[in-house]
Amino acid sequence: METITQQAVGYPHVTTDSRILSGVPIVEGTRTPVRSIAGYFNMGMSVDEIMLALPYLSFSRVFSALTYYFDHKAEIDI
């Protein structure tokens, strides 16, 4: 029987920096916290609408932030 090992999950475009917003997860290269993107999504905004509100973000950055959010909901929804 083959043993399956769990690999660490990486989130391209999501990072933390203790000098920016006290180290909360942000979209890399910006000061936009993941919680802001999640907040827009939870208010019912689509990815397209989020990108209209934050035009400097690409689809991949928004999706990466949402993926991070759904994998870390408990720590972000505090």
XYZ file of C-alpha atoms in Angstrom:
78
model
C 0.000 0.000 0.000
C 1.317 3.410 -0.970
C 1.722 6.026 1.757
C 0.416 9.459 0.860
C 2.270 12.409 2.314
C 0.751 15.832 2.676
C 2.697 18.594 0.986
C 2.756 22.128 2.292
C 0.279 24.327 0.472
C 1.683 27.480 -1.051
C -0.299 30.567 -1.924
C 1.261 32.494 -4.772
C 0.518 36.196 -4.447
C -0.209 36.032 -0.677
C 2.451 37.000 1.817
C 2.980 38.504 5.250
C 5.358 41.226 6.324
C 5.543 42.365 9.934
C 6.174 45.918 8.678
C 2.892 46.007 6.707
C -0.429 45.957 8.582
C 1.184 44.233 11.573
C 1.890 41.087 9.579
C -1.631 40.121 8.486
C -1.802 38.212 5.188
C -1.745 40.603 2.228
C -1.686 40.397 -1.535
C 1.984 40.406 -2.477
C 3.242 43.751 -3.746
C 0.310 45.645 -2.215
C -0.998 46.704 1.170
C -4.338 44.995 0.480
C -5.188 42.504 3.218
C -6.723 39.164 2.319
C -9.530 39.976 4.793
C -10.597 42.937 2.625
C -10.960 40.766 -0.459
C -12.800 38.146 1.629
C -15.055 40.895 2.992
C -16.032 42.000 -0.496
C -16.708 38.386 -1.466
C -18.785 37.774 1.660
C -20.866 40.886 0.880
C -21.837 39.173 -2.362
C -19.377 40.730 -4.784
C -18.163 38.578 -7.655
C -14.495 38.335 -8.563
C -15.188 40.723 -11.466
C -16.745 43.246 -9.077
C -13.817 42.917 -6.663
C -11.473 43.627 -9.555
C -13.499 46.742 -10.433
C -13.147 47.928 -6.828
C -9.436 47.029 -6.750
C -8.328 47.461 -10.382
C -4.645 46.931 -9.621
C -5.315 43.256 -8.780
C -5.284 40.475 -11.368
C -7.623 37.492 -11.455
C -4.864 35.249 -10.146
C -4.186 37.551 -7.186
C -7.873 37.726 -6.237
C -8.325 33.955 -6.571
C -5.153 33.284 -4.594
C -6.359 35.591 -1.808
C -9.760 33.872 -1.755
C -8.119 30.440 -1.700
C -5.984 31.538 1.244
C -9.083 32.909 2.958
C -11.108 29.706 2.578
C -8.173 27.644 3.882
C -7.667 30.003 6.873
C -11.197 31.230 7.578
C -10.946 30.774 11.350
C -7.927 33.060 11.701
C -9.193 35.713 9.265
C -12.819 35.896 10.459
C -11.800 36.976 13.973
